Structure formats: C-alpha cells, structure tokens
Coordinates of C-alpha atoms and ligand atoms in Angstrom, one line a residue:
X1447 CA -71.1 -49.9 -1.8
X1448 CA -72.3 -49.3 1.6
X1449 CA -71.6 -46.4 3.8
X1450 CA -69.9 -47.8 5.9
X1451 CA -66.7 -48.4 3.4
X1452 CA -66.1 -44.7 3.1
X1453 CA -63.8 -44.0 5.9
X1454 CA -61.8 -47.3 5.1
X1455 CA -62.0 -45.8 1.0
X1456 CA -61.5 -41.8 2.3
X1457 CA -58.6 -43.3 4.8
X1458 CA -57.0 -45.4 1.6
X1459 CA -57.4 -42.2 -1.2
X1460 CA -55.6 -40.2 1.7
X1461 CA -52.6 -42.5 2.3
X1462 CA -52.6 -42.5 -2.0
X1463 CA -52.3 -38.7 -1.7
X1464 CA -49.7 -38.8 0.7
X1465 CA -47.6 -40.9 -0.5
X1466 CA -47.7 -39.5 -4.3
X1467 CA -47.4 -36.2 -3.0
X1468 CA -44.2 -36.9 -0.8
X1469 CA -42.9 -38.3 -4.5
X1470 CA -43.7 -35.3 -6.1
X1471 CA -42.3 -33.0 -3.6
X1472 CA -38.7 -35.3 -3.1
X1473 CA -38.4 -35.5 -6.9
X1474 CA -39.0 -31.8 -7.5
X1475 CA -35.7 -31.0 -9.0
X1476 CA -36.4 -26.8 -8.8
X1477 CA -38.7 -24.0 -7.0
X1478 CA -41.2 -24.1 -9.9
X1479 CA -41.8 -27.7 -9.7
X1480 CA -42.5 -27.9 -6.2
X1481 CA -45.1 -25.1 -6.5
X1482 CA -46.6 -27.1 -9.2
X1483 CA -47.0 -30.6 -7.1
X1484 CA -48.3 -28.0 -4.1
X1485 CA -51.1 -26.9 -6.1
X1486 CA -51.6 -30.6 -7.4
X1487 CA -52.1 -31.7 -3.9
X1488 CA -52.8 -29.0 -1.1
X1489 CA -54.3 -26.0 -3.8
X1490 CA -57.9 -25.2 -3.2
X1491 CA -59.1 -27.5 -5.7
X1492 CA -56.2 -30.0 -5.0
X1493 CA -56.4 -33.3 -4.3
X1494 CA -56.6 -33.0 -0.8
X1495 CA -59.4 -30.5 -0.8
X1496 CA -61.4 -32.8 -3.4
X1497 CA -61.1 -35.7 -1.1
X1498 CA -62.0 -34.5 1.9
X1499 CA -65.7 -33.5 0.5
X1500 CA -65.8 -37.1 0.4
X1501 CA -66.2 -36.1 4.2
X1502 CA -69.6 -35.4 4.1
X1503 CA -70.5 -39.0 3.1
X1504 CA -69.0 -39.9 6.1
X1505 CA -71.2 -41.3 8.8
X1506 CA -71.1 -38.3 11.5
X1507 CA -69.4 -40.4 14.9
X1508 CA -66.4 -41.3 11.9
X1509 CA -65.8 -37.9 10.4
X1510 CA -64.0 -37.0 13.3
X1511 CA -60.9 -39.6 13.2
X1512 CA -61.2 -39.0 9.4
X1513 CA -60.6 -35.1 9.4
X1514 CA -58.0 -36.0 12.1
X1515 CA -56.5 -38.3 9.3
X1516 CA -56.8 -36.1 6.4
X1517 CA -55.2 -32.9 8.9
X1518 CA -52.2 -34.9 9.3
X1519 CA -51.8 -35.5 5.7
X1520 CA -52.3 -31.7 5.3
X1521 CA -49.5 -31.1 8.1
X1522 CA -46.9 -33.7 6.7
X1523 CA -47.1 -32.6 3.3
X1524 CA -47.1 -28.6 3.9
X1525 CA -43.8 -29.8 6.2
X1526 CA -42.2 -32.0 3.5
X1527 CA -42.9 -29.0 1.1
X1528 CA -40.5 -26.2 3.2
X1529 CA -37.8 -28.8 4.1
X1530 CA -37.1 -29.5 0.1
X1531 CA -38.1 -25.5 -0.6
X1532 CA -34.7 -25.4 1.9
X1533 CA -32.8 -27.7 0.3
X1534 CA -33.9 -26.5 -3.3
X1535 CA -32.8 -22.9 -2.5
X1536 CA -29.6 -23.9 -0.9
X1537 CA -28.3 -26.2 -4.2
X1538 CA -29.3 -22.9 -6.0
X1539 CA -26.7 -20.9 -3.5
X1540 CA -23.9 -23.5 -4.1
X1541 CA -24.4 -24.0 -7.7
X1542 CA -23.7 -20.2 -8.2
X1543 CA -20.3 -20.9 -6.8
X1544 CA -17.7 -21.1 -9.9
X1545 CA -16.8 -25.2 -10.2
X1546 CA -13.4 -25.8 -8.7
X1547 CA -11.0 -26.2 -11.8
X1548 CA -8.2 -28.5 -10.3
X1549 CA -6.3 -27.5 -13.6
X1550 CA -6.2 -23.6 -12.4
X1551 CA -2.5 -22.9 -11.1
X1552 CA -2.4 -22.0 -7.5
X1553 CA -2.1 -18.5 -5.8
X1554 CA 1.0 -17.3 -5.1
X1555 CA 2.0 -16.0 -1.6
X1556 CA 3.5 -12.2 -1.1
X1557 CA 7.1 -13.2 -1.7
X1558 CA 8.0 -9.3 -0.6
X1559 CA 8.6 -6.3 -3.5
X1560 CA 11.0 -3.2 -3.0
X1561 CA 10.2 -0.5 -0.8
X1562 CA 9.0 2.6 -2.6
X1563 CA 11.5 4.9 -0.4
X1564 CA 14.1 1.7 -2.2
X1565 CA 12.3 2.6 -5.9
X1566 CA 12.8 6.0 -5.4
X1567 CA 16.7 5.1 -4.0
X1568 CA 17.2 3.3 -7.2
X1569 CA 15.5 5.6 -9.7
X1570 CA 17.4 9.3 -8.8
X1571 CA 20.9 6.6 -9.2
X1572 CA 19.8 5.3 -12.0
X1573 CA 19.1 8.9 -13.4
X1574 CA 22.6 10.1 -12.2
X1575 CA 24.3 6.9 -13.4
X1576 CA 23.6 8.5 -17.0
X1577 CA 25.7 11.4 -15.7
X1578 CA 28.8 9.4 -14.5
X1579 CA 27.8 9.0 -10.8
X1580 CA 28.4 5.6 -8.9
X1581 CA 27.3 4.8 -6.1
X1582 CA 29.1 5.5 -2.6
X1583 CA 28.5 4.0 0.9
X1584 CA 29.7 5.5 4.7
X1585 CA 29.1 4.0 8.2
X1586 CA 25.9 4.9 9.8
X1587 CA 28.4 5.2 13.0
X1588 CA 30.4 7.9 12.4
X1589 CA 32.8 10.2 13.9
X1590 CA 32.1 13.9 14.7
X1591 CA 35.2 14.8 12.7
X1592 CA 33.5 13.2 9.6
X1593 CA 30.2 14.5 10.5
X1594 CA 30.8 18.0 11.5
X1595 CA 34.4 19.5 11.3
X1596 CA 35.6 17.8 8.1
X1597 CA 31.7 19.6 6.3
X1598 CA 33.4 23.1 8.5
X1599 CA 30.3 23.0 10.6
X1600 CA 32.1 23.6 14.2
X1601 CA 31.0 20.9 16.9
X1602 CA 29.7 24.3 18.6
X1603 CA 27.3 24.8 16.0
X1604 CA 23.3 24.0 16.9
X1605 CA 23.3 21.0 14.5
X1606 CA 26.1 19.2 16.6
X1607 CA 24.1 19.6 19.7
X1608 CA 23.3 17.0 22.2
X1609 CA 20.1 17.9 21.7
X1610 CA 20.0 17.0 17.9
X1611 CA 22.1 14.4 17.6
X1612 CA 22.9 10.6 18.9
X1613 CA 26.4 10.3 21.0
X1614 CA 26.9 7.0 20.9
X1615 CA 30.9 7.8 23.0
X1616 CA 32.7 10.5 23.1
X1617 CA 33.1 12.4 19.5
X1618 CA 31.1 8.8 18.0
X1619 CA 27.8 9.5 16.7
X1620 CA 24.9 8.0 14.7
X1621 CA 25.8 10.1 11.3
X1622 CA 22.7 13.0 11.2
X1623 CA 23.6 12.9 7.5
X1624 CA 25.0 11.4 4.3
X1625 CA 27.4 14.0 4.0
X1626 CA 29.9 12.8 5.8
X1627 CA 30.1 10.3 3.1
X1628 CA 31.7 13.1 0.8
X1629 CA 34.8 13.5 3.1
X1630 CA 35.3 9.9 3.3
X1631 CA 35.2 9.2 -0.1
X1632 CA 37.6 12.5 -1.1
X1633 CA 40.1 11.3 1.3
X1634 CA 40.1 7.6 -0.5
X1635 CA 39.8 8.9 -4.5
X1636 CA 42.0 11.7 -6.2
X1637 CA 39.3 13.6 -8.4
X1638 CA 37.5 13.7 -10.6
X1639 CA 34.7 12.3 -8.1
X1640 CA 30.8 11.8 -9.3
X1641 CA 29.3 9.8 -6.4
X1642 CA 25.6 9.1 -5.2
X1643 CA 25.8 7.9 -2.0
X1644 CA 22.3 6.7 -0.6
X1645 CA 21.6 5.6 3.2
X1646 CA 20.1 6.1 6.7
X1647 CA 20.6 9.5 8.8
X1648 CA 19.7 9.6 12.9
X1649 CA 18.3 12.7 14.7
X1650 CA 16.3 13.1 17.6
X1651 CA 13.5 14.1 16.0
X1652 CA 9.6 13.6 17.0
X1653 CA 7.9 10.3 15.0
X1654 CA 5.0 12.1 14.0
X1655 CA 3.4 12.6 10.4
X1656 CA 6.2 14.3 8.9
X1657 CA 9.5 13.6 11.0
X1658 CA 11.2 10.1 11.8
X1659 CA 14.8 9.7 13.8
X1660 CA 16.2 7.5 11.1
X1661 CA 15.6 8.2 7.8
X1662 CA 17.2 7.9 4.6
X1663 CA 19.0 10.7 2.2
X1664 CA 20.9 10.6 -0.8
X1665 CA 24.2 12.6 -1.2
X1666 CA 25.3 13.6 -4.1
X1667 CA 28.8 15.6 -5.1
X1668 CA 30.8 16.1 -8.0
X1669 CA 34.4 17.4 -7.6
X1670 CA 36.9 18.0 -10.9
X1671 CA 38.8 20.8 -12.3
X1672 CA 36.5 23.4 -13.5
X1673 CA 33.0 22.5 -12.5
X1674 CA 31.1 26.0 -12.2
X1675 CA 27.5 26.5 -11.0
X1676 CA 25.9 26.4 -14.7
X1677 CA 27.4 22.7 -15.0
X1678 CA 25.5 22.2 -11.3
X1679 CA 22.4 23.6 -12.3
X1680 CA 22.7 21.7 -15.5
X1681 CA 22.6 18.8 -13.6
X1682 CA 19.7 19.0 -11.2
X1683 CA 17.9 20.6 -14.2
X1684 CA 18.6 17.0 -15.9
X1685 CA 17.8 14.9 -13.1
X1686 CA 14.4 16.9 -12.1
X1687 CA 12.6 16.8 -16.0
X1688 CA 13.9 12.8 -16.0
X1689 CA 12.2 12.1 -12.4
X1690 CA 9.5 14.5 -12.4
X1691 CA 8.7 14.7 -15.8
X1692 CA 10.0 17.2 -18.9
X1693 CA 7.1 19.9 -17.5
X1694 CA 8.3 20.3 -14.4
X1695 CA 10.2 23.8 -13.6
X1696 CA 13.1 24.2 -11.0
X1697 CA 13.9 26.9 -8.8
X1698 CA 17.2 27.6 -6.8
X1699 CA 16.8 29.7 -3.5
X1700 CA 19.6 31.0 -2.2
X1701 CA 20.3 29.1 1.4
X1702 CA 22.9 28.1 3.8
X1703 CA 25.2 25.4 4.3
X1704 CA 28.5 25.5 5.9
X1705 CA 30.1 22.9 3.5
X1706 CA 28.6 24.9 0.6
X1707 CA 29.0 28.3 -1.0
X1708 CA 27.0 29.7 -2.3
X1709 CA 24.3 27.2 -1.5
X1710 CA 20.7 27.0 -2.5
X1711 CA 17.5 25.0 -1.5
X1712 CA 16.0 23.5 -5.0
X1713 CA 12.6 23.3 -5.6
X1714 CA 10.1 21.8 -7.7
X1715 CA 7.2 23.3 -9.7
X1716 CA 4.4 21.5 -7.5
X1717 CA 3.4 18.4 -9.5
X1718 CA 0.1 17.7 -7.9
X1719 CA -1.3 21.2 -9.0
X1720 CA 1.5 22.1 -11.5
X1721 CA 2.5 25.1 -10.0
X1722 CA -1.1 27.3 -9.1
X1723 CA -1.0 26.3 -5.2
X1724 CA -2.8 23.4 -3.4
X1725 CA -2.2 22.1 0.0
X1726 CA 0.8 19.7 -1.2
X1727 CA 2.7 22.9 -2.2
X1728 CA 1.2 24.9 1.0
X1729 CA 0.1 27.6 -1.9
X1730 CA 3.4 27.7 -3.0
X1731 CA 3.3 26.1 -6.0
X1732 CA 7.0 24.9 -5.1
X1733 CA 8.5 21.8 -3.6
X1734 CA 11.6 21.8 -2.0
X1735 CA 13.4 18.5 -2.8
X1736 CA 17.1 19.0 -2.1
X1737 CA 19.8 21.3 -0.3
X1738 CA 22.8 21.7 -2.9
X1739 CA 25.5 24.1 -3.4
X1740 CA 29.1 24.5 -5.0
X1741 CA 31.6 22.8 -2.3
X1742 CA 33.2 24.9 0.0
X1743 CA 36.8 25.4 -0.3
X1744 CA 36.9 24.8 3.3
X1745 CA 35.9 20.9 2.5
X1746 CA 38.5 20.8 0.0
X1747 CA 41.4 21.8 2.8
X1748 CA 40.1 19.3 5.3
X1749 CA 40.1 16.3 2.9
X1750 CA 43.3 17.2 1.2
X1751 CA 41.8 18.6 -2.3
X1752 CA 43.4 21.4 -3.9
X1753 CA 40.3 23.9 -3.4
X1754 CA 42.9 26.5 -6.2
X1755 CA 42.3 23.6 -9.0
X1756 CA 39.3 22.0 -7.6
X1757 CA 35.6 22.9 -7.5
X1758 CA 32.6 21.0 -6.9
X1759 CA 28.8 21.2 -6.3
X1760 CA 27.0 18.6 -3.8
X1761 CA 23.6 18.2 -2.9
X1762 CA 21.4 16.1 -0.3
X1763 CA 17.7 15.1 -0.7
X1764 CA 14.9 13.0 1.5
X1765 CA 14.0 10.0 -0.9
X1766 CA 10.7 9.4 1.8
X1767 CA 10.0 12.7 1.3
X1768 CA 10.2 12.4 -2.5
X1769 CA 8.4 9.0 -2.1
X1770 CA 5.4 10.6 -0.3
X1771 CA 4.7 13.2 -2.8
X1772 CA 4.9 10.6 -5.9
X1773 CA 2.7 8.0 -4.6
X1774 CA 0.4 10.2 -2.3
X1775 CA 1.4 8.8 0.9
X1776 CA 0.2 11.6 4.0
X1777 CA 1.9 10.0 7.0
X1778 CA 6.1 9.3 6.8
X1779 CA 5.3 6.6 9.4
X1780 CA 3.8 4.0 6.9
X1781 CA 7.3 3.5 5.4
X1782 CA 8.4 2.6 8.3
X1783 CA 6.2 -0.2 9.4
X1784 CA 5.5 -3.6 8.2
X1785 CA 2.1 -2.8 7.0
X1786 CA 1.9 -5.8 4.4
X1787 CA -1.4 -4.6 3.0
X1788 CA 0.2 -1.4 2.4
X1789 CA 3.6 -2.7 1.3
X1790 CA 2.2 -4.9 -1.0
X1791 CA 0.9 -2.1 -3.6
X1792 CA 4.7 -1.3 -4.3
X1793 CA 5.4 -5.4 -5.4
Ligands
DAH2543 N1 23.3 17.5 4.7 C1 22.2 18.4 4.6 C2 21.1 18.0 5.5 O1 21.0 16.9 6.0 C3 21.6 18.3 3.2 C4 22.6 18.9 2.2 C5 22.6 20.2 1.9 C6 23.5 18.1 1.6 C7 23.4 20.8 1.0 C8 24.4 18.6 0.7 C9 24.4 20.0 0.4 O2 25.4 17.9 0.1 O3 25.3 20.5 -0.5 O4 20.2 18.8 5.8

C-alpha cells in the first residue's frame, strides 16, 4: 500500500464515520443514546480522534485538505448532535402532556348559580316558613304615604328628607325600606298576618365599602290577637340558632322606631370570634342583624287594624350585610358587580 493511498483511504474512513454517525445520532430514540453514539464517534478515543492519527501518515502538502476534511466531519456531527438533543428534549416536554381521551365528557360553561345575598334571601324564608310566614312583595316605587305616614314617621321627620331619599314626583318615591310592605299587605288581609317580605330599598347613600343606594332587606311582621313580646323574642331566638347555629346568643337593645314600641336593635353573639371581640364585632363581641319591635298601635289605626284586639311584632334586616359576615366578604360592592370569578364560588 503506498503512501500515497492514505488521504484517498483517511478521506473514505471519514465519509464512513460520518455517515454511521449521522445514523446513530437520527436513530437515537432518547438523551442517553445520543450521548452514547457521541462518545462512539467524537469522544477522545472515538472514532474520529482514532482516524485522524491516521494523519500523521499523511504526506505533509495533503494533511492540510485532510484535517480540513476531517474538521468538517467534526463540525457536521457536533451540529447533527444539538438539533436531535432539541428535538429529543422537546418529544420529552410533549409526552408529559396527559393523551387526549376523546371519550372524556366536555367542560361545562358557567351556566350562572344564585347570588349569595339570594341564598341568604331564601334561607331566613325558608327558616320562617317553619313558623307560618309566606312571602310578601311591594313596589319598589312607592308612595310617601306608604313609606312614611302610614309607619307614623311624619314626612317632616329626617328620614323623609330630600336629602335621604329618592323623589321620583311629588309624594312618589323609590321605597327607602321594606316596611312599607307591612301597610300594604294589612290593608289587603284581615289578620292573623305572618309575612316575610324580601326586596330592594333606595337611599342616597355613599357606594363605598359598607354603604350602597339600593340594597336589599327583608321585612318581617306578625299581627294576630294576643302576640306579646315573649312570642317575638321567641321567634328571633328561633330563627338566629337555625341560621347562625344552636351556639349563637341573642341580645335585644332597646332602640327606636316610630312604627314600633317598644323597639329593639337585635344582635348576635359575634360568630367569627364567638363573642370575645375581634375586628368583625369592633370588640364587641355583638352583631347587630336586625331592627324589630312590637307594632305600634299607631300602624294599626292607619291600616285599619283594631290596635284594642290586635298586637304584632315586625322586624327588618340587611341580607348583604348578613351575606358578608357568613361568607367573609370585606367590601358590599362585590355583590353588586358582575365579577364572574367571584360569583362563580356561590354556583
Ligand atoms: N325599616 C327599618 C330600616 O330600614 C328597619 C326596621 C326596623 C324594620 C324595625 C322593622 C322594624 O320592621 O320593626 O332601618
């Protein structure tokens, strides 16, 4: 063999190399495989490396064009090696991707749930349902007779004020109340009468964290011959341990309502810190939840009820109020706008 058939056999072992390394590096089918065919072929004692001391045997004016052979080689494989490192490691991304299962049943949209000032609505009637209240409804429109005179709160009094209240015409007003539901519903029905009567009250009140202009109340009253205030208390007492829980302790604080007398603000032992003062309760350890009283005979008169046979009690609570302090909620605002993400807990 003559020296001269070196380069020729050097040029012919490199295009073998090349061409069973680019085999080995397509057909590697993971990371551990490739490494393996780089060692076979570009490791320090590789192939590559073992044919090019075959270099030295080369005649001196051809060892130029054969290292320049032998560095493309080098070049093509170390390139072909990265590209199918890239493609190995991105079939490993994808293959840690669940399969699809076509069999799976699809998502289902949002269809809409009820509104948890609506749960709360629906739970205090359910609880008085078991007591013999239905449910009433008024007009959100009302009249300042309804609103005011018939409830003996005189249209001079503060809470008939321009200032608190929405005039829609003369003596016509967005209702700042439920109550007037209680005159229109004695005026229809001869007791006895056991109504809820749930809905939306209007006052010009700041939006802010606490206050909204419209926001809903539940009424409440009970009218029939011989109702005293233990029968009231009775009641509450009921409704409070079945919403609140059997724990929870009520309190009655004397107050002031003209279409009550006597008439008392109810509160709650404070069910976040049962009672030994956290920031809910201000320190308190009470929650107020509801204005209530024994109906004024002065009610009775306007609506045409007996007040010498009759007596009632009535009461009026915030259900947002009652909503925010059962589910946590720090800002009254959220009930009031479309915040899917937020309504969406509630479905
Ligand atoms: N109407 C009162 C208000 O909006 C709440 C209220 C208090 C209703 C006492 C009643 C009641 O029926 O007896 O502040």
């Amino acid at each position: 063999m003559s020296s001269k058939d070196e380069p020729v056999n050097l040029r012919e072992t490199l295009e073998t190399i090349r061409k069973d390394a680019l085999a080995a590096i397509d057909g590697a089918a993971d990371a551990e495989s490739l490494e393996k065919a780089r060692v076979r072929f570009l490791g320090r004692k590789g192939l590559l490396s073992r044919a090019l001391s075959g270099l030295r045997s080369v005649p001196p004016e051809e060892r130029p064009e054969a290292g320049k052979v032998a560095n493309e080689v080098k070049e093509t494989l170390e390139t072909s090696i990265r590209i199918r490192a890239d493609q190995l490691a991105s079939l490993a991304d994808r293959s840690e991707v669940a399969p699809v299962d076509l069999t799976m049943p699809g998502r289902r949209p949002w269809r809409g749930g009820v509104h948890p000032v609506s749960i709360v609505i629906d739970e205090i009637c359910d609880i008085f349902k078991e007591l013999g209240f239905t449910r009433a409804a008024g007009p959100e429109v009302e009249t300042d007779w309804h609103n005011f005179t018939a409830l003996n709160i005189p249209l001079d009094h503060p809470a008939a004020d321009m200032h608190d209240t929405f005039y829609l015409d003369e003596g016509v007003l967005l209702r700042t109340h439920t109550s007037p539901v209680q005159a229109r519903v004695m005026m229809e029905h001869d007791p006895p009468v056991r109504i809820l009567a749930p809905g939306m009250a209007f006052r010009r009140d700041p939006y802010d964290a606490s206050h909204a202009p419209a926001f809903e109340q539940v009424e409440g009253l009970a009218v029939d011959e011989g109702i005293d205030f233990i029968e009231f208390r009775a009641a509450i007492d009921y409704f409070v341990h079945r919403f609140f829980g059997a724990s929870t302790r009520t309190r009655f604080r004397p107050s002031y309502f003209p279409f009550t007398e006597p008439s008392a603000e109810v509160d709650v032992s404070c069910m976040i810190c049962e009672g030994s003062g956290c920031a809910v309760c201000k320190r308190t350890g009470w929650i107020e939840i509801m204005g209530s009283g024994m109906v004024n005979p002065a009610v009775f008169e306007a609506v045409g009820y007996d007040p010498e046979r009759y007596t009632g009690y009535a009461f009026g609570m915030g259900p947002a109020r009652i909503a925010m302090l059962r589910y946590g909620i720090p800002d009254i605002r959220v009930l009031y706008e479309a915040d899917v993400g937020f309504l969406e807990q509630f479905a």
